[in-house]
Short mmCIF file of C-alpha atoms in Angstrom, two decimals:
data_model
loop_
_atom_site.label_atom_id
_atom_site.label_comp_id
_atom_site.label_asym_id
_atom_site.label_seq_id
_atom_site.Cartn_x
_atom_site.Cartn_y
_atom_site.Cartn_z
CA MET A 1 91.82 173.27 369.26
CA GLU A 2 89.45 172.19 372.04
CA ALA A 3 88.76 174.89 374.62
CA ASP A 4 89.65 174.14 378.22
CA ARG A 5 86.21 174.06 379.86
CA SER A 6 87.64 174.62 383.34
CA LYS A 7 89.00 178.00 382.29
CA PRO A 8 86.46 180.76 381.62
CA LEU A 9 85.85 181.63 378.00
CA ARG A 10 86.96 185.23 377.36
CA ILE A 11 84.48 187.04 375.14
CA LEU A 12 85.01 190.52 373.75
CA LEU A 13 81.74 192.42 374.07
CA VAL A 14 81.38 195.12 371.40
CA GLU A 15 78.25 197.14 372.22
CA ASP A 16 77.64 200.89 372.35
CA GLU A 17 74.41 200.93 374.40
CA PRO A 18 75.47 200.92 378.10
CA LEU A 19 72.28 199.28 379.42
CA VAL A 20 72.40 196.54 376.78
CA ALA A 21 76.11 195.99 377.47
CA MET A 22 75.47 195.68 381.24
CA ALA A 23 72.66 193.17 380.72
CA ILE A 24 74.78 191.04 378.37
CA GLU A 25 77.78 191.28 380.72
CA ASP A 26 75.67 190.09 383.68
CA SER A 27 74.38 187.14 381.63
CA LEU A 28 77.86 186.17 380.47
CA GLU A 29 79.38 186.24 383.95
CA VAL A 30 76.71 183.81 385.20
CA GLN A 31 77.82 181.43 382.41
CA ASN A 32 81.49 181.34 383.52
CA VAL A 33 82.45 183.73 380.76
CA GLY A 34 85.07 186.42 381.28
CA VAL A 35 84.00 189.66 379.61
CA VAL A 36 86.59 191.74 377.77
CA GLY A 37 85.31 195.29 377.38
CA PRO A 38 82.67 196.25 376.68
CA ALA A 39 84.01 198.26 373.76
CA GLY A 40 81.67 201.03 372.72
CA THR A 41 83.63 202.28 369.71
CA VAL A 42 85.46 200.72 366.78
CA ALA A 43 88.77 202.12 368.08
CA GLU A 44 88.25 200.56 371.54
CA ALA A 45 87.37 197.21 369.99
CA LEU A 46 90.43 197.22 367.73
CA ASP A 47 92.65 198.14 370.69
CA LEU A 48 91.28 195.24 372.78
CA ILE A 49 91.73 192.80 369.88
CA ALA A 50 95.34 193.97 369.46
CA LYS A 51 96.00 193.33 373.18
CA GLY A 52 94.92 189.70 372.74
CA GLY A 53 93.57 187.23 375.27
CA ILE A 54 90.20 186.93 373.54
CA ASP A 55 88.56 183.59 372.72
CA ALA A 56 85.49 184.94 370.92
CA ALA A 57 83.37 188.08 370.43
CA LEU A 58 79.82 189.35 370.42
CA LEU A 59 79.82 192.16 367.89
CA ASP A 60 77.18 194.84 367.40
CA VAL A 61 77.04 195.86 363.73
CA THR A 62 76.98 199.63 364.27
CA LEU A 63 78.66 201.59 367.08
CA ARG A 64 77.50 205.18 367.43
CA GLY A 65 76.77 205.29 363.71
CA GLU A 66 80.10 203.70 362.73
CA ARG A 67 80.08 200.29 361.02
CA VAL A 68 82.22 197.54 362.56
CA ASP A 69 83.56 196.06 359.33
CA SER A 70 87.18 196.68 360.39
CA VAL A 71 86.52 194.96 363.76
CA ALA A 72 85.02 191.92 362.02
CA ASP A 73 88.02 191.84 359.65
CA ALA A 74 90.48 192.04 362.58
CA LEU A 75 88.73 189.20 364.45
CA SER A 76 88.62 187.09 361.31
CA ALA A 77 92.31 187.72 360.57
CA LYS A 78 93.21 186.42 364.04
CA GLY A 79 90.90 183.40 363.71
CA ILE A 80 88.68 184.59 366.58
CA PRO A 81 85.08 183.39 366.18
CA PHE A 82 82.32 185.96 366.57
CA VAL A 83 78.58 186.39 366.42
CA PHE A 84 76.96 189.60 365.23
CA THR A 85 74.30 191.16 367.46
CA THR A 86 71.95 193.44 365.56
CA GLY A 87 68.38 194.57 365.26
CA HIS A 88 68.78 195.10 361.51
CA GLY A 89 69.04 191.46 360.39
CA ALA A 90 71.58 189.80 358.13
CA ALA A 91 71.11 192.46 355.42
CA GLY A 92 73.10 194.95 357.54
CA LEU A 93 76.16 192.72 357.94
CA PRO A 94 79.49 193.55 356.29
CA LEU A 95 79.54 191.95 352.82
CA SER A 96 82.64 189.87 353.57
CA HIS A 97 80.97 188.43 356.69
CA GLN A 98 77.45 187.64 355.47
CA ASP A 99 77.94 183.98 356.44
CA ARG A 100 78.55 184.77 360.14
CA PRO A 101 75.99 183.84 362.77
CA VAL A 102 73.61 186.55 363.96
CA LEU A 103 71.76 187.09 367.23
CA THR A 104 68.83 189.34 366.39
CA LYS A 105 68.15 192.06 368.96
CA PRO A 106 66.35 191.98 371.22
CA PHE A 107 67.47 188.44 372.02
CA ARG A 108 66.74 186.37 375.09
CA GLU A 109 69.42 185.06 377.41
CA ILE A 110 68.74 181.46 376.29
CA GLU A 111 69.37 182.45 372.67
CA MET A 112 72.71 184.00 373.62
CA THR A 113 73.64 180.93 375.68
CA ASP A 114 72.78 178.65 372.76
CA ALA A 115 74.89 180.77 370.38
CA ILE A 116 77.87 180.72 372.77
CA ASP A 117 77.62 176.95 373.17
CA ARG A 118 77.20 176.37 369.44
CA TYR A 119 79.76 178.78 368.01
CA PHE A 120 82.32 179.28 370.78
CA ARG A 121 82.32 176.04 372.77
CA GLY A 122 82.25 173.61 369.88
CA GLY A 123 78.65 172.51 370.29
CA ALA A 124 77.97 172.60 366.55
#
């Protein structure tokens, strides 16, 4: 299904560091992206996924020491594409999602833009 480019993409932001979340949110809004969240806990993320209206997600691998495996599983079950954001590399990803794209922290805005275009807007 081709995304309607006139309508803002709605991306769930799952990030537990407030300053990082604000910086990502600012970058996304400049790119005509609607931000859902940010969710700083696994429970918040799962609640936002259950409410729906999400086109894609940027998903930190660990939230306040809690792994996000259940969040990745919930996104996958609903067919919602996502990119992991982590400073720990692919080795820290949930085993069932090792093939998912990763933005390695700290990442630059252009790297995030490229990932959004490639994985969420059908640029790949």
